[in-house]
């Protein structure tokens, strides 16, 4: 299960901020694990960009609902995810001829608490550093 969480968090933050995930090498036993509860990740970064938390939350929930058979619950799932966005940095990647940023790179720091209510030996808390390229493109 740790591989699933690591892969999903990583996939949320990599490859142009598109939500893309494949369960490579990891299998969910749907006879045992039937549901997941994902609490909203709050933005606790020093600078708060309001849409960041909701975009991250919706993307994370979409990955689970579209790419697994797990039922998404408000609380008390077989698996539970919660956490915070604890920081982020935005850096220019490409500069246009008028000296504005054509593309930027977003680096997120996300603290995740994972609870497996079917096997508490797999519970953990971890901080992820995720790099998202081409997240914001100026028109």
Tab-separated table of N, CA and C in Angstrom:
chain	number	residue	atom	x	y	z
A	1	UNK	N	0.813	-1.189	0.000
A	1	UNK	CA	0.000	0.000	0.000
A	1	UNK	C	0.866	1.266	0.000
A	2	UNK	N	2.015	1.239	0.666
A	2	UNK	CA	2.885	2.414	0.669
A	2	UNK	C	3.297	2.780	-0.742
A	3	UNK	N	3.537	1.768	-1.581
A	3	UNK	CA	3.920	2.032	-2.964
A	3	UNK	C	2.806	2.756	-3.702
A	4	UNK	N	1.563	2.400	-3.412
A	4	UNK	CA	0.429	3.044	-4.062
A	4	UNK	C	0.396	4.524	-3.695
A	5	UNK	N	0.510	4.825	-2.404
A	5	UNK	CA	0.437	6.209	-1.952
A	5	UNK	C	1.599	7.018	-2.516
A	6	UNK	N	2.804	6.483	-2.454
A	6	UNK	CA	3.971	7.185	-2.988
A	6	UNK	C	3.799	7.453	-4.475
A	7	UNK	N	3.352	6.471	-5.203
A	7	UNK	CA	3.183	6.633	-6.647
A	7	UNK	C	2.095	7.650	-6.972
A	8	UNK	N	1.016	7.639	-6.238
A	8	UNK	CA	-0.068	8.573	-6.515
A	8	UNK	C	0.349	10.001	-6.191
A	9	UNK	N	0.956	10.225	-5.046
A	9	UNK	CA	1.400	11.574	-4.697
A	9	UNK	C	2.422	12.052	-5.711
A	10	UNK	N	3.355	11.195	-6.087
A	10	UNK	CA	4.358	11.575	-7.077
A	10	UNK	C	3.722	11.890	-8.418
A	11	UNK	N	2.761	11.076	-8.810
A	11	UNK	CA	2.138	11.301	-10.116
A	11	UNK	C	1.322	12.578	-10.143
A	12	UNK	N	0.786	12.991	-8.995
A	12	UNK	CA	0.044	14.244	-8.940
A	12	UNK	C	0.948	15.437	-9.215
A	13	UNK	N	2.202	15.285	-8.881
A	13	UNK	CA	3.109	16.423	-8.934
A	13	UNK	C	4.036	16.428	-10.140
A	14	UNK	N	4.078	15.364	-10.897
A	14	UNK	CA	5.000	15.270	-12.018
A	14	UNK	C	4.265	15.348	-13.347
A	15	UNK	N	5.023	15.550	-14.380
A	15	UNK	CA	4.530	15.462	-15.750
A	15	UNK	C	3.415	16.450	-16.045
A	16	UNK	N	3.747	17.697	-16.024
A	16	UNK	CA	2.860	18.774	-16.472
A	16	UNK	C	1.582	18.904	-15.661
A	17	UNK	N	1.583	18.470	-14.449
A	17	UNK	CA	0.435	18.587	-13.556
A	17	UNK	C	-0.808	17.882	-14.067
A	18	UNK	N	-0.641	16.980	-14.988
A	18	UNK	CA	-1.787	16.183	-15.383
A	18	UNK	C	-1.863	15.004	-14.427
A	19	UNK	N	-3.042	14.616	-14.083
A	19	UNK	CA	-3.211	13.512	-13.164
A	19	UNK	C	-3.096	12.224	-13.975
A	20	UNK	N	-2.019	11.513	-13.759
A	20	UNK	CA	-1.754	10.295	-14.507
A	20	UNK	C	-1.125	9.294	-13.556
A	21	UNK	N	-1.734	8.125	-13.437
A	21	UNK	CA	-1.208	7.132	-12.509
A	21	UNK	C	-1.455	5.745	-13.037
A	22	UNK	N	-0.492	4.898	-12.845
A	22	UNK	CA	-0.636	3.491	-13.199
A	22	UNK	C	-0.197	2.670	-11.998
A	23	UNK	N	-0.925	1.622	-11.693
A	23	UNK	CA	-0.579	0.762	-10.574
A	23	UNK	C	0.490	-0.232	-11.002
A	24	UNK	N	1.700	0.229	-11.116
A	24	UNK	CA	2.817	-0.622	-11.528
A	24	UNK	C	3.353	-1.390	-10.329
A	25	UNK	N	3.230	-2.702	-10.372
A	25	UNK	CA	3.809	-3.532	-9.334
A	25	UNK	C	3.039	-3.566	-8.033
A	26	UNK	N	1.894	-2.922	-7.967
A	26	UNK	CA	1.127	-2.894	-6.735
A	26	UNK	C	-0.292	-3.346	-7.037
A	27	UNK	N	-0.823	-4.167	-6.152
A	27	UNK	CA	-2.164	-4.691	-6.343
A	27	UNK	C	-2.991	-4.357	-5.111
A	28	UNK	N	-4.191	-3.844	-5.345
A	28	UNK	CA	-5.130	-3.615	-4.248
A	28	UNK	C	-5.990	-4.861	-4.124
A	29	UNK	N	-6.053	-5.408	-2.934
A	29	UNK	CA	-6.917	-6.559	-2.694
A	29	UNK	C	-8.328	-6.034	-2.401
A	30	UNK	N	-9.168	-6.024	-3.438
A	30	UNK	CA	-10.507	-5.463	-3.297
A	30	UNK	C	-11.426	-6.321	-2.441
A	31	UNK	N	-10.998	-7.535	-2.085
A	31	UNK	CA	-11.774	-8.337	-1.143
A	31	UNK	C	-11.635	-7.786	0.273
A	32	UNK	N	-10.510	-7.145	0.543
A	32	UNK	CA	-10.246	-6.597	1.875
A	32	UNK	C	-10.452	-5.090	1.905
A	33	UNK	N	-9.918	-4.400	0.908
A	33	UNK	CA	-9.964	-2.929	0.876
A	33	UNK	C	-11.026	-2.508	-0.127
A	34	UNK	N	-12.084	-1.904	0.386
A	34	UNK	CA	-13.216	-1.528	-0.465
A	34	UNK	C	-13.440	-0.028	-0.540
A	35	UNK	N	-12.854	0.745	0.371
A	35	UNK	CA	-13.158	2.175	0.405
A	35	UNK	C	-11.944	2.985	0.839
A	36	UNK	N	-11.992	4.271	0.497
A	36	UNK	CA	-10.955	5.207	0.906
A	36	UNK	C	-11.630	6.516	1.306
A	37	UNK	N	-11.142	7.100	2.367
A	37	UNK	CA	-11.603	8.419	2.805
A	37	UNK	C	-10.438	9.379	2.630
A	38	UNK	N	-10.659	10.427	1.861
A	38	UNK	CA	-9.617	11.430	1.635
A	38	UNK	C	-10.116	12.743	2.199
A	39	UNK	N	-9.478	13.173	3.270
A	39	UNK	CA	-9.832	14.459	3.864
A	39	UNK	C	-9.134	15.553	3.063
A	40	UNK	N	-9.754	16.718	3.007
A	40	UNK	CA	-9.168	17.822	2.257
A	40	UNK	C	-7.829	18.229	2.850
A	41	UNK	N	-6.834	18.356	1.972
A	41	UNK	CA	-5.519	18.834	2.361
A	41	UNK	C	-5.602	20.358	2.444
A	42	UNK	N	-5.261	20.906	3.589
A	42	UNK	CA	-5.304	22.355	3.754
A	42	UNK	C	-3.978	22.960	3.297
A	43	UNK	N	-4.033	24.211	2.900
A	43	UNK	CA	-2.827	24.915	2.488
A	43	UNK	C	-2.289	25.673	3.691
A	44	UNK	N	-1.209	25.181	4.267
A	44	UNK	CA	-0.583	25.819	5.419
A	44	UNK	C	0.751	26.456	5.063
A	45	UNK	N	0.954	26.714	3.779
A	45	UNK	CA	2.193	27.351	3.327
A	45	UNK	C	2.220	28.801	3.801
A	46	UNK	N	3.411	29.359	3.868
A	46	UNK	CA	3.565	30.748	4.308
A	46	UNK	C	2.801	31.698	3.384
A	47	UNK	N	2.912	31.474	2.082
A	47	UNK	CA	2.131	32.243	1.114
A	47	UNK	C	0.995	31.337	0.659
A	48	UNK	N	-0.231	31.846	0.709
A	48	UNK	CA	-1.367	31.013	0.352
A	48	UNK	C	-1.918	31.446	-1.003
A	49	UNK	N	-1.911	30.506	-1.947
A	49	UNK	CA	-2.573	30.684	-3.231
A	49	UNK	C	-3.858	29.882	-3.122
A	50	UNK	N	-4.978	30.569	-3.022
A	50	UNK	CA	-6.253	29.952	-2.669
A	50	UNK	C	-6.634	28.734	-3.519
A	51	UNK	N	-6.517	28.773	-4.843
A	51	UNK	CA	-6.964	27.617	-5.641
A	51	UNK	C	-6.076	26.378	-5.524
A	52	UNK	N	-4.881	26.513	-4.964
A	52	UNK	CA	-3.947	25.394	-4.925
A	52	UNK	C	-4.506	24.194	-4.160
A	53	UNK	N	-5.043	24.412	-2.984
A	53	UNK	CA	-5.546	23.306	-2.165
A	53	UNK	C	-6.706	22.596	-2.844
A	54	UNK	N	-7.652	23.345	-3.385
A	54	UNK	CA	-8.800	22.691	-4.013
A	54	UNK	C	-8.385	21.939	-5.276
A	55	UNK	N	-7.444	22.477	-6.041
A	55	UNK	CA	-6.959	21.787	-7.233
A	55	UNK	C	-6.272	20.487	-6.847
A	56	UNK	N	-5.426	20.534	-5.827
A	56	UNK	CA	-4.740	19.327	-5.355
A	56	UNK	C	-5.746	18.298	-4.838
A	57	UNK	N	-6.692	18.745	-4.008
A	57	UNK	CA	-7.684	17.834	-3.430
A	57	UNK	C	-8.514	17.143	-4.499
A	58	UNK	N	-9.006	17.890	-5.449
A	58	UNK	CA	-9.831	17.306	-6.507
A	58	UNK	C	-9.017	16.351	-7.374
A	59	UNK	N	-7.769	16.711	-7.663
A	59	UNK	CA	-6.909	15.831	-8.449
A	59	UNK	C	-6.636	14.516	-7.742
A	60	UNK	N	-6.381	14.590	-6.444
A	60	UNK	CA	-6.118	13.380	-5.661
A	60	UNK	C	-7.347	12.472	-5.625
A	61	UNK	N	-8.509	13.052	-5.398
A	61	UNK	CA	-9.742	12.264	-5.364
A	61	UNK	C	-10.045	11.668	-6.735
A	62	UNK	N	-9.798	12.428	-7.789
A	62	UNK	CA	-10.029	11.924	-9.143
A	62	UNK	C	-9.179	10.696	-9.452
A	63	UNK	N	-7.920	10.708	-9.009
A	63	UNK	CA	-7.046	9.568	-9.258
A	63	UNK	C	-7.645	8.302	-8.663
A	64	UNK	N	-8.115	8.387	-7.448
A	64	UNK	CA	-8.665	7.203	-6.798
A	64	UNK	C	-10.001	6.778	-7.392
A	65	UNK	N	-10.872	7.723	-7.720
A	65	UNK	CA	-12.187	7.340	-8.237
A	65	UNK	C	-12.117	6.837	-9.674
A	66	UNK	N	-11.211	7.365	-10.462
A	66	UNK	CA	-11.132	6.976	-11.870
A	66	UNK	C	-10.247	5.757	-12.108
A	67	UNK	N	-9.274	5.526	-11.234
A	67	UNK	CA	-8.297	4.482	-11.527
A	67	UNK	C	-8.305	3.339	-10.523
A	68	UNK	N	-9.259	3.337	-9.616
A	68	UNK	CA	-9.427	2.197	-8.719
A	68	UNK	C	-10.926	1.915	-8.595
A	69	UNK	N	-11.242	0.804	-7.957
A	69	UNK	CA	-12.642	0.482	-7.672
A	69	UNK	C	-13.007	0.861	-6.238
A	70	UNK	N	-12.163	1.615	-5.576
A	70	UNK	CA	-12.429	2.000	-4.196
A	70	UNK	C	-13.556	3.021	-4.136
A	71	UNK	N	-14.442	2.843	-3.160
A	71	UNK	CA	-15.514	3.803	-2.932
A	71	UNK	C	-14.944	4.977	-2.139
A	72	UNK	N	-15.171	6.183	-2.616
A	72	UNK	CA	-14.695	7.381	-1.939
A	72	UNK	C	-15.705	7.777	-0.871
A	73	UNK	N	-15.252	7.804	0.387
A	73	UNK	CA	-16.110	8.140	1.522
A	73	UNK	C	-15.650	9.445	2.163
A	74	UNK	N	-16.536	10.053	2.931
A	74	UNK	CA	-16.188	11.265	3.690
A	74	UNK	C	-15.278	10.929	4.873
A	75	UNK	N	-15.516	9.778	5.503
A	75	UNK	CA	-14.737	9.373	6.685
A	75	UNK	C	-14.855	7.863	6.862
A	76	UNK	N	-13.977	7.321	7.694
A	76	UNK	CA	-14.019	5.912	8.096
A	76	UNK	C	-13.883	4.928	6.938
A	77	UNK	N	-12.993	5.207	6.002
A	77	UNK	CA	-12.721	4.273	4.925
A	77	UNK	C	-11.750	3.202	5.372
A	78	UNK	N	-11.631	2.152	4.577
A	78	UNK	CA	-10.620	1.134	4.863
A	78	UNK	C	-9.226	1.763	4.799
A	79	UNK	N	-9.055	2.682	3.869
A	79	UNK	CA	-7.837	3.487	3.791
A	79	UNK	C	-8.222	4.925	4.058
A	80	UNK	N	-7.325	5.680	4.693
A	80	UNK	CA	-7.583	7.095	4.951
A	80	UNK	C	-6.343	7.903	4.611
A	81	UNK	N	-6.563	9.014	3.906
A	81	UNK	CA	-5.498	9.951	3.577
A	81	UNK	C	-5.874	11.314	4.115
A	82	UNK	N	-4.911	11.965	4.714
A	82	UNK	CA	-5.102	13.346	5.156
A	82	UNK	C	-3.746	14.011	5.199
A	83	UNK	N	-3.742	15.327	5.234
A	83	UNK	CA	-2.471	16.018	5.291
A	83	UNK	C	-2.605	17.487	4.981
A	84	UNK	N	-1.454	18.101	4.706
A	84	UNK	CA	-1.394	19.525	4.465
A	84	UNK	C	-0.391	19.826	3.359
A	85	UNK	N	-0.656	20.902	2.646
A	85	UNK	CA	0.352	21.483	1.766
A	85	UNK	C	1.153	22.405	2.684
A	86	UNK	N	2.408	22.074	2.926
A	86	UNK	CA	3.179	22.844	3.901
A	86	UNK	C	4.100	23.872	3.261
A	87	UNK	N	4.183	23.852	1.950
A	87	UNK	CA	4.978	24.861	1.274
A	87	UNK	C	4.966	24.650	-0.222
A	88	UNK	N	5.291	25.709	-0.937
A	88	UNK	CA	5.446	25.594	-2.375
A	88	UNK	C	6.305	26.743	-2.873
A	89	UNK	N	6.943	26.503	-3.991
A	89	UNK	CA	7.766	27.511	-4.651
A	89	UNK	C	7.393	27.522	-6.117
A	90	UNK	N	7.404	28.699	-6.706
A	90	UNK	CA	7.152	28.845	-8.133
A	90	UNK	C	8.403	29.464	-8.740
A	91	UNK	N	8.927	28.822	-9.789
A	91	UNK	CA	10.138	29.316	-10.446
A	91	UNK	C	9.910	29.353	-11.954
A	92	UNK	N	10.413	30.400	-12.629
A	92	UNK	CA	10.263	30.455	-14.086
A	92	UNK	C	11.100	29.378	-14.757
A	93	UNK	N	10.531	28.789	-15.821
A	93	UNK	CA	11.259	27.786	-16.605
A	93	UNK	C	11.647	28.328	-17.972
A	94	UNK	N	10.796	29.148	-18.543
A	94	UNK	CA	11.061	29.699	-19.861
A	94	UNK	C	10.636	31.165	-19.856
A	95	UNK	N	11.429	31.995	-20.479
A	95	UNK	CA	11.163	33.433	-20.508
A	95	UNK	C	10.846	33.832	-21.943
A	96	UNK	N	9.820	34.666	-22.107
A	96	UNK	CA	9.438	35.127	-23.445
A	96	UNK	C	10.297	36.309	-23.853
A	97	UNK	N	10.115	36.771	-25.085
A	97	UNK	CA	10.905	37.893	-25.591
A	97	UNK	C	10.624	39.189	-24.844
A	98	UNK	N	9.458	39.325	-24.216
A	98	UNK	CA	9.175	40.547	-23.448
A	98	UNK	C	9.507	40.383	-21.964
A	99	UNK	N	10.333	39.395	-21.642
A	99	UNK	CA	10.870	39.152	-20.299
A	99	UNK	C	9.820	38.689	-19.289
A	100	UNK	N	8.710	38.139	-19.766
A	100	UNK	CA	7.753	37.546	-18.833
A	100	UNK	C	7.929	36.030	-18.868
A	101	UNK	N	7.412	35.376	-17.872
A	101	UNK	CA	7.566	33.930	-17.772
A	101	UNK	C	6.533	33.228	-18.635
A	102	UNK	N	6.999	32.418	-19.591
A	102	UNK	CA	6.091	31.653	-20.447
A	102	UNK	C	5.635	30.380	-19.751
A	103	UNK	N	6.503	29.776	-18.968
A	103	UNK	CA	6.193	28.567	-18.212
A	103	UNK	C	6.836	28.678	-16.845
A	104	UNK	N	6.192	28.077	-15.875
A	104	UNK	CA	6.753	28.061	-14.529
A	104	UNK	C	6.771	26.634	-14.007
A	105	UNK	N	7.587	26.427	-12.996
A	105	UNK	CA	7.660	25.126	-12.335
A	105	UNK	C	7.168	25.318	-10.906
A	106	UNK	N	6.270	24.455	-10.493
A	106	UNK	CA	5.718	24.483	-9.146
A	106	UNK	C	6.323	23.333	-8.354
A	107	UNK	N	6.896	23.634	-7.212
A	107	UNK	CA	7.421	22.616	-6.309
A	107	UNK	C	6.567	22.629	-5.047
A	108	UNK	N	5.913	21.515	-4.771
A	108	UNK	CA	5.052	21.395	-3.597
A	108	UNK	C	5.741	20.588	-2.508
A	109	UNK	N	5.490	20.957	-1.265
A	109	UNK	CA	5.876	20.160	-0.108
A	109	UNK	C	4.566	19.756	0.573
A	110	UNK	N	4.324	18.449	0.623
A	110	UNK	CA	3.048	17.932	1.105
A	110	UNK	C	3.293	16.930	2.223
A	111	UNK	N	2.677	17.160	3.361
A	111	UNK	CA	2.739	16.212	4.476
A	111	UNK	C	1.506	15.316	4.382
A	112	UNK	N	1.734	13.998	4.363
A	112	UNK	CA	0.654	13.025	4.182
A	112	UNK	C	0.629	12.072	5.368
A	113	UNK	N	-0.572	11.837	5.890
A	113	UNK	CA	-0.795	10.811	6.900
A	113	UNK	C	-1.672	9.733	6.255
A	114	UNK	N	-1.147	8.526	6.217
A	114	UNK	CA	-1.820	7.391	5.591
A	114	UNK	C	-2.196	6.414	6.684
A	115	UNK	N	-3.461	6.013	6.696
A	115	UNK	CA	-3.945	5.035	7.663
A	115	UNK	C	-4.614	3.898	6.903
A	116	UNK	N	-4.152	2.682	7.180
A	116	UNK	CA	-4.776	1.493	6.615
A	116	UNK	C	-5.530	0.827	7.757
A	117	UNK	N	-6.826	1.001	7.790
A	117	UNK	CA	-7.640	0.470	8.882
A	117	UNK	C	-7.787	-1.043	8.840
A	118	UNK	N	-7.292	-1.684	7.778
A	118	UNK	CA	-7.297	-3.147	7.727
A	118	UNK	C	-5.960	-3.731	8.178
A	119	UNK	N	-4.921	-2.890	8.226
A	119	UNK	CA	-3.591	-3.328	8.652
A	119	UNK	C	-2.807	-2.110	9.129
A	120	UNK	N	-2.894	-1.817	10.416
A	120	UNK	CA	-2.266	-0.602	10.958
A	120	UNK	C	-0.738	-0.645	10.928
A	121	UNK	N	-0.146	-1.769	10.624
A	121	UNK	CA	1.310	-1.821	10.472
A	121	UNK	C	1.773	-1.017	9.263
A	122	UNK	N	0.871	-0.737	8.338
A	122	UNK	CA	1.208	0.031	7.142
A	122	UNK	C	0.976	1.541	7.308
A	123	UNK	N	0.479	1.985	8.450
A	123	UNK	CA	0.242	3.415	8.687
A	123	UNK	C	1.557	4.180	8.683
A	124	UNK	N	1.523	5.414	8.188
A	124	UNK	CA	2.723	6.253	8.243
A	124	UNK	C	2.379	7.724	8.028
A	125	UNK	N	3.345	8.555	8.351
A	125	UNK	CA	3.292	9.979	8.034
A	125	UNK	C	4.590	10.322	7.325
A	126	UNK	N	4.480	11.023	6.207
A	126	UNK	CA	5.659	11.317	5.392
A	126	UNK	C	5.468	12.653	4.680
A	127	UNK	N	6.577	13.331	4.405
A	127	UNK	CA	6.549	14.562	3.624
A	127	UNK	C	7.082	14.273	2.233
A	128	UNK	N	6.340	14.737	1.222
A	128	UNK	CA	6.728	14.560	-0.171
A	128	UNK	C	7.119	15.907	-0.760
A	129	UNK	N	8.142	15.894	-1.594
A	129	UNK	CA	8.550	17.061	-2.363
A	129	UNK	C	8.251	16.730	-3.815
A	130	UNK	N	7.363	17.467	-4.404
A	130	UNK	CA	6.899	17.167	-5.755
A	130	UNK	C	7.186	18.336	-6.679
A	131	UNK	N	7.679	18.042	-7.857
A	131	UNK	CA	7.961	19.073	-8.850
A	131	UNK	C	6.956	18.924	-9.993
A	132	UNK	N	6.307	20.010	-10.310
A	132	UNK	CA	5.325	20.024	-11.379
A	132	UNK	C	5.802	21.003	-12.437
A	133	UNK	N	6.084	20.513	-13.635
A	133	UNK	CA	6.565	21.376	-14.712
A	133	UNK	C	5.382	21.819	-15.571
A	134	UNK	N	5.471	22.982	-16.086
A	134	UNK	CA	4.478	23.557	-16.994
A	134	UNK	C	3.100	23.668	-16.351
A	135	UNK	N	3.076	23.974	-15.089
A	135	UNK	CA	1.790	24.072	-14.409
A	135	UNK	C	1.014	25.303	-14.844
A	136	UNK	N	1.691	26.399	-14.947
A	136	UNK	CA	1.044	27.649	-15.303
A	136	UNK	C	1.631	28.145	-16.605
A	137	UNK	N	0.807	28.350	-17.572
A	137	UNK	CA	1.260	28.901	-18.835
A	137	UNK	C	0.542	30.209	-19.058
A	138	UNK	N	1.312	31.267	-19.230
A	138	UNK	CA	0.728	32.572	-19.468
A	138	UNK	C	0.202	32.657	-20.888
A	139	UNK	N	-0.927	33.335	-21.044
A	139	UNK	CA	-1.494	33.514	-22.401
A	139	UNK	C	-0.800	34.646	-23.124
